[in-house]
Amino acid sequence: HELVWSLQGNQPMVVLPSGRIAATGEKMKPSTEPFTVRMVINRDLAMIDVAGTRLWAGPHQLSPEKQRYVGVRFVRSGSKPSPISFASIRIQKPRAAR
């Protein structure tokens, strides 16, 4: 029951709560440079940009009646996993219209 942006190896993808892969982006070049993942979600829709490029946009399939939670998970495997870090997360709620 999650909307997921995933990076497996160098392959970014978006997985919907149904388990369906909604989008697979072009493989990212290995780099030590940081990049931004931007997720914008409203009541019905979401969009996900990676490194300034739109990866996916559409209905997010999340329940409108349930609360939303944001999480970050690192799942690494292999004998020599590459170093990874998380610099920041910013959650913003839109201002009420005047």
Coordinates of N, CA and C in Angstrom, one line a residue, residues 21-70:
I21 N 4.6 -1.8 -11.7 CA 5.6 -0.9 -12.0 C 5.0 0.1 -13.0
A22 N 4.9 1.4 -12.6 CA 4.3 2.4 -13.4 C 5.3 3.1 -14.4
A23 N 6.5 3.1 -14.0 CA 7.5 3.7 -14.9 C 8.9 3.2 -14.6
T24 N 9.7 3.1 -15.6 CA 11.1 2.7 -15.5 C 11.9 3.8 -16.2
G25 N 12.8 4.5 -15.5 CA 13.6 5.5 -16.2 C 14.8 4.9 -16.8
E26 N 15.5 5.8 -17.5 CA 16.8 5.4 -18.1 C 17.8 5.2 -17.0
K27 N 18.7 4.2 -17.3 CA 19.7 3.9 -16.3 C 20.5 5.2 -16.0
M28 N 20.8 5.4 -14.7 CA 21.6 6.5 -14.3 C 23.1 6.2 -14.3
K29 N 23.9 7.1 -14.7 CA 25.3 6.9 -14.7 C 25.8 6.8 -13.3
P30 N 26.7 5.9 -13.0 CA 27.3 5.8 -11.7 C 28.0 7.2 -11.4
S31 N 27.8 7.7 -10.2 CA 28.3 9.0 -9.9 C 28.4 9.2 -8.4
T32 N 29.3 10.0 -7.9 CA 29.4 10.3 -6.5 C 28.7 11.6 -6.3
E33 N 28.2 12.3 -7.3 CA 27.5 13.5 -7.2 C 26.1 13.3 -6.7
P34 N 25.6 14.2 -5.8 CA 24.2 14.1 -5.3 C 23.2 14.4 -6.4
F35 N 22.0 13.9 -6.3 CA 20.9 14.2 -7.2 C 19.7 14.3 -6.4
T36 N 18.7 15.0 -6.9 CA 17.4 15.2 -6.2 C 16.3 14.3 -6.7
V37 N 15.5 13.8 -5.8 CA 14.3 13.1 -6.1 C 13.2 13.9 -5.5
R38 N 12.3 14.3 -6.4 CA 11.2 15.2 -6.0 C 9.8 14.5 -6.2
M39 N 9.1 14.3 -5.1 CA 7.8 13.7 -5.2 C 6.7 14.7 -4.7
V40 N 5.7 15.0 -5.6 CA 4.7 15.9 -5.3 C 3.4 15.1 -5.3
I41 N 2.7 15.2 -4.2 CA 1.5 14.4 -4.0 C 0.3 15.2 -3.5
N42 N -0.9 15.1 -4.2 CA -2.1 15.8 -3.7 C -3.1 14.7 -3.4
R43 N -4.3 15.0 -3.3 CA -5.3 14.1 -2.9 C -5.4 12.9 -3.9
D44 N -5.3 13.1 -5.1 CA -5.5 12.0 -6.1 C -4.3 11.7 -7.0
L45 N -3.4 12.7 -7.2 CA -2.3 12.6 -8.2 C -0.9 12.7 -7.6
A46 N 0.1 12.2 -8.3 CA 1.4 12.4 -7.9 C 2.3 12.6 -9.1
M47 N 3.5 13.2 -8.8 CA 4.5 13.3 -9.9 C 5.9 13.1 -9.2
I48 N 6.7 12.4 -10.0 CA 8.1 12.1 -9.4 C 9.1 12.5 -10.5
D49 N 10.0 13.4 -10.0 CA 11.1 13.8 -10.9 C 12.4 13.3 -10.3
V50 N 13.3 12.9 -11.1 CA 14.6 12.5 -10.7 C 15.7 13.3 -11.4
A51 N 16.5 13.9 -10.7 CA 17.6 14.7 -11.3 C 17.1 15.7 -12.3
G52 N 15.9 16.3 -12.0 CA 15.4 17.3 -12.9 C 14.6 16.8 -14.1
T53 N 14.4 15.5 -14.2 CA 13.6 14.9 -15.3 C 12.4 14.2 -14.7
R54 N 11.2 14.4 -15.4 CA 10.0 13.8 -15.0 C 10.1 12.3 -15.2
L55 N 10.0 11.5 -14.2 CA 10.0 10.0 -14.3 C 8.6 9.5 -14.5
W56 N 7.6 10.1 -13.8 CA 6.2 9.6 -13.8 C 5.3 10.6 -13.3
A57 N 4.1 10.6 -13.7 CA 3.0 11.5 -13.2 C 1.7 10.8 -13.5
G58 N 0.8 10.8 -12.5 CA -0.5 10.1 -12.7 C -1.2 9.9 -11.4
P59 N -2.4 9.1 -11.4 CA -3.1 8.8 -10.2 C -2.2 7.9 -9.3
H60 N -2.1 8.3 -8.0 CA -1.2 7.5 -7.1 C -1.8 6.3 -6.5
Q61 N -3.1 6.1 -6.6 CA -3.8 5.0 -6.0 C -3.8 4.8 -4.5
L62 N -3.4 5.9 -3.8 CA -3.4 5.8 -2.3 C -4.8 6.1 -1.8
S63 N -5.2 5.5 -0.7 CA -6.5 5.7 -0.2 C -6.7 7.2 0.3
P64 N -7.7 7.8 -0.2 CA -8.0 9.2 0.3 C -8.4 9.3 1.7
E65 N -8.9 8.2 2.3 CA -9.3 8.2 3.7 C -8.2 8.0 4.7
K66 N -7.1 7.4 4.3 CA -6.1 7.1 5.2 C -5.0 8.2 5.3
Q67 N -4.3 8.3 6.5 CA -3.2 9.2 6.6 C -2.1 8.8 5.7
R68 N -1.2 9.8 5.4 CA -0.1 9.6 4.6 C 1.2 9.7 5.5
Y69 N 2.1 8.8 5.2 CA 3.4 8.8 5.9 C 4.5 8.8 4.9
V70 N 5.6 9.4 5.3 CA 6.8 9.5 4.4 C 7.9 8.7 5.0

